[in-house]
Amino acid sequence: MKTLIIAEKPDMGRNIAAAIDPRAKNNRTYIEGEQYIITWAIGHLIGLAEPDAYDDRYKKWNINDLPIIPSAFKLVPNRKTYDQLKVIKDLAKRCDSLVNCCDAGREGQYIFSLIQRHLKLKQPVKRLWISDLTPETIRRGFAELRDGSEYDNLTKAATARSEADWLIGMNGSRAFTTRHNVLLSVGRVQTPVLALIYDRQKTIETFDSLKFYEVEAQFEQFETSYRGLWQGDRMTDPKKAEAIAAKVKGKTGRIASYEVKEVKEYPYKLYDLTLLQREANGKYGFSAKKTLDIAQALYEKHKVISYPRTNSNYVTEQNIPEMHKALASLQGTQYDEWVKGANRGLVHKGNKFICNPAKVEDHHAILPTHRKASGLSAEEAKLYDLIVRRFLSQFYPAAEYKSHTVLTEVEGETFKTNVKELLSLGWKAIYADQKKEKGKKKDEDAEEEEEVAEPFSVDDKSDVLCRNAQSKEKETQPPKPYTEGTLLKAMESAGKQIEDEEVRDAMKDSGLGTPATRAATIERLKNVGYVTMQGKKIMITQKGRTAIELIRAAGVELLTSPEMTGMWERRLNEIARGSASDEQFMENVKKFATMIVEKVRQQSRADIKAFEGDAPAAKGKPRRTVARSGEEKPASARGVKSKSAAGRSKAAPAAGAGQSGGETSGEPRTVAACPRPGCGGQLFMGRKGYGCSNYRTGCKFVIWKESFGRTLTDAQIKALAEKGKTAKLKLVLANGSQSEGRIVLRSLDNGELGVEQA
């Protein structure tokens, strides 16, 4: 009999076949040779069963039926991929041994174990454990196959993670939904991610800006001119700043200190999936999901990049020859000039900035393959270009600079200058044809640095003339709303602030979610109505706000913290090493799931108005909730009436509908309480403005969206309603002139606005 090889994906199966049995016959769903039959899963072929598989009463959501804790979890095939599962079943009957060739990691181990359990495969198992799919690596891996039993503890950890997620997601979602009669989704990863967005939004809304003043001086010495910033405590008194500027202007000073040092900037790390998603979002506005989809097409359809769902920025020694091949294949393409300038000697196994096998787990960094790209769509070409340029930069030397730090003293006042003088572009030559990217946002105390291409120097023995000096008004700024790119970074680094060192260490290489699941988590938050997009900005909805507030108020705030994921990861790592019990872990999870239900059961039901302002479901589609991690359930199948829609018989006004007679299209979004004394209504966003929900009973308060040349945002409306004014903005006045100032609320009765000029 033959040996059945089960890979995780079709392309992986084909690569294995090409490496170990190139003459094997391709039968579409499997490849057969004299010794091996190679087939594959298509990701997860099998999942955990729904609650109604255990008892029909769970078809309806009822808090009295909670918690749902199966004594043993049932498995069900994925209907979409059932045919491939049947192929594996039939092929297994013809084989007396198995090789698990799924990804070398926890999820790959779990995919194989589910197939093995569901199909009741009893054949002995060997395990292929490799991190890349080069022919040499595959052949060496098959020469060093390990016994499948060596990975039993990893299987236990993977199974425990999946079943624990089911218990928390299923019981948490059903408990909060049935208690508050609004579909509320809870999950170990998505809930703390939503909390990140919630906390950022609250910080922005409650931020009080502070005016401060800087003095900037312009200096001249011989042929050199440079700027310097006054050094001292932050000034909040404009008169003091003006006095310093007047004091030094036109006066002669001296160089108090001058330091020069050479600095090298090395190429950025190769891409993992999260870094690629972040940069594609910042540069092209691609969502995380869109980047993943495009990368998958480049990998599966065009075969021009390596496996994209990786969490590593490094390669192994075996990848180095492949990188050199890929470089050679780029000759004659649009990258030909950079290929000619490449130094192949820089990419070698001793370069730990590139080659670090200890930091490669399931898959190495994303690389271009040696196949020439053709027929790419415009968006595919953009993403491919990002990957190729990052790859090519590794074959170039560091960019070199001279860093100049000058302290200039005039009339007892000290000014600091930082100049970065370019000596050699190095790898940055690959990006010289692109517009310079905006740098990272610095805080108000960060030192400014001017980059120059021409030589810079000063003589610390000669006098300096302060040609000019002026006071500049500045204002502290709140943090920016998350974009998908910055949220991905926050998810990746979540847990770094956790005090418990062991828990923090458990998360240092994982964060919230995995590179392959983070895009799906963000999409899920959109789909359940917790967040909405305003351009690139991710904004939390009223439903999302209320969900976080209810979870925290119930006394299960651990659900909103990365700490729970950290604690789980620590324990799962111990289970995988054999130093902790998966049974004890699951007992603790069951207790936590039971506690969630009990806490929610004691909670007072939220006022339905607290959820108003949800994004409407797409036309013709039922509103959906995530019943557990990664599984969506339509409300219509759950026996729960969603009062977020049905509980309201009348729409809120559009543009203060009492004035215009307009109606909203879809469900209105509440942004703040109506500030009219004694009203008690809520301000809702309509088509042209923000009107009060009590317009039918006579409230005439409305703020028009288009005011003073601005399209007001929800945050600005909230600031007007709660503080009576916005932050400083660039405005267009009634006479058509432009001015800086704050929009202020002139009338609490009808929402009339005015301008307070700066």
PDB file of C-alpha atoms in Angstrom, residues 3-8 12 16 97-105 107-113 115-116 124-130 142 145-146 148 151 154-155:
ATOM      1  CA  THR A   3       1.603   6.554   1.900  1.00  0.00           C
ATOM      2  CA  LEU A   4      -0.982   9.360   1.940  1.00  0.00           C
ATOM      3  CA  ILE A   5       0.505  12.851   2.207  1.00  0.00           C
ATOM      4  CA  ILE A   6      -1.945  15.514   3.422  1.00  0.00           C
ATOM      5  CA  ALA A   7      -0.898  19.125   2.824  1.00  0.00           C
ATOM      6  CA  GLU A   8      -2.758  22.194   4.099  1.00  0.00           C
ATOM      7  CA  MET A  12       1.658  23.182  -0.985  1.00  0.00           C
ATOM      8  CA  ILE A  16       5.713  18.658  -2.393  1.00  0.00           C
ATOM      9  CA  SER A  97       0.509   5.304   6.546  1.00  0.00           C
ATOM     10  CA  LEU A  98       0.038   9.084   6.660  1.00  0.00           C
ATOM     11  CA  VAL A  99       2.322  12.110   6.504  1.00  0.00           C
ATOM     12  CA  ASN A 100       1.041  15.320   8.077  1.00  0.00           C
ATOM     13  CA  CYS A 101       2.351  18.050   5.774  1.00  0.00           C
ATOM     14  CA  CYS A 102       0.135  20.860   7.043  1.00  0.00           C
ATOM     15  CA  ASP A 103       1.795  24.121   8.082  1.00  0.00           C
ATOM     16  CA  ALA A 104       4.478  23.830  10.749  1.00  0.00           C
ATOM     17  CA  GLY A 105       2.553  25.526  13.545  1.00  0.00           C
ATOM     18  CA  GLU A 107      -3.108  25.842  13.330  1.00  0.00           C
ATOM     19  CA  GLY A 108      -1.580  23.476  10.786  1.00  0.00           C
ATOM     20  CA  GLN A 109      -1.404  20.795  13.444  1.00  0.00           C
ATOM     21  CA  TYR A 110      -5.055  21.409  14.326  1.00  0.00           C
ATOM     22  CA  ILE A 111      -6.258  21.172  10.703  1.00  0.00           C
ATOM     23  CA  PHE A 112      -4.678  17.732  10.342  1.00  0.00           C
ATOM     24  CA  SER A 113      -5.923  16.511  13.721  1.00  0.00           C
ATOM     25  CA  ILE A 115      -9.338  15.475   9.617  1.00  0.00           C
ATOM     26  CA  GLN A 116      -7.802  12.555  11.456  1.00  0.00           C
ATOM     27  CA  PRO A 124       0.547   5.597  11.781  1.00  0.00           C
ATOM     28  CA  VAL A 125       1.513   9.246  11.190  1.00  0.00           C
ATOM     29  CA  LYS A 126       4.801  10.949  10.343  1.00  0.00           C
ATOM     30  CA  ARG A 127       5.218  14.725  10.528  1.00  0.00           C
ATOM     31  CA  LEU A 128       6.908  17.024   7.986  1.00  0.00           C
ATOM     32  CA  TRP A 129       8.109  20.152   9.793  1.00  0.00           C
ATOM     33  CA  ILE A 130       9.536  22.792   7.450  1.00  0.00           C
ATOM     34  CA  PHE A 142      11.153  14.123   4.043  1.00  0.00           C
ATOM     35  CA  LEU A 145      10.371  12.979   9.026  1.00  0.00           C
ATOM     36  CA  ARG A 146       9.438  12.817  12.699  1.00  0.00           C
ATOM     37  CA  GLY A 148       3.527  12.225  14.636  1.00  0.00           C
ATOM     38  CA  TYR A 151       3.423  16.702  18.307  1.00  0.00           C
ATOM     39  CA  LEU A 154       0.867  20.785  20.208  1.00  0.00           C
ATOM     40  CA  THR A 155      -2.391  19.157  19.060  1.00  0.00           C
TER      41      THR A 155
END
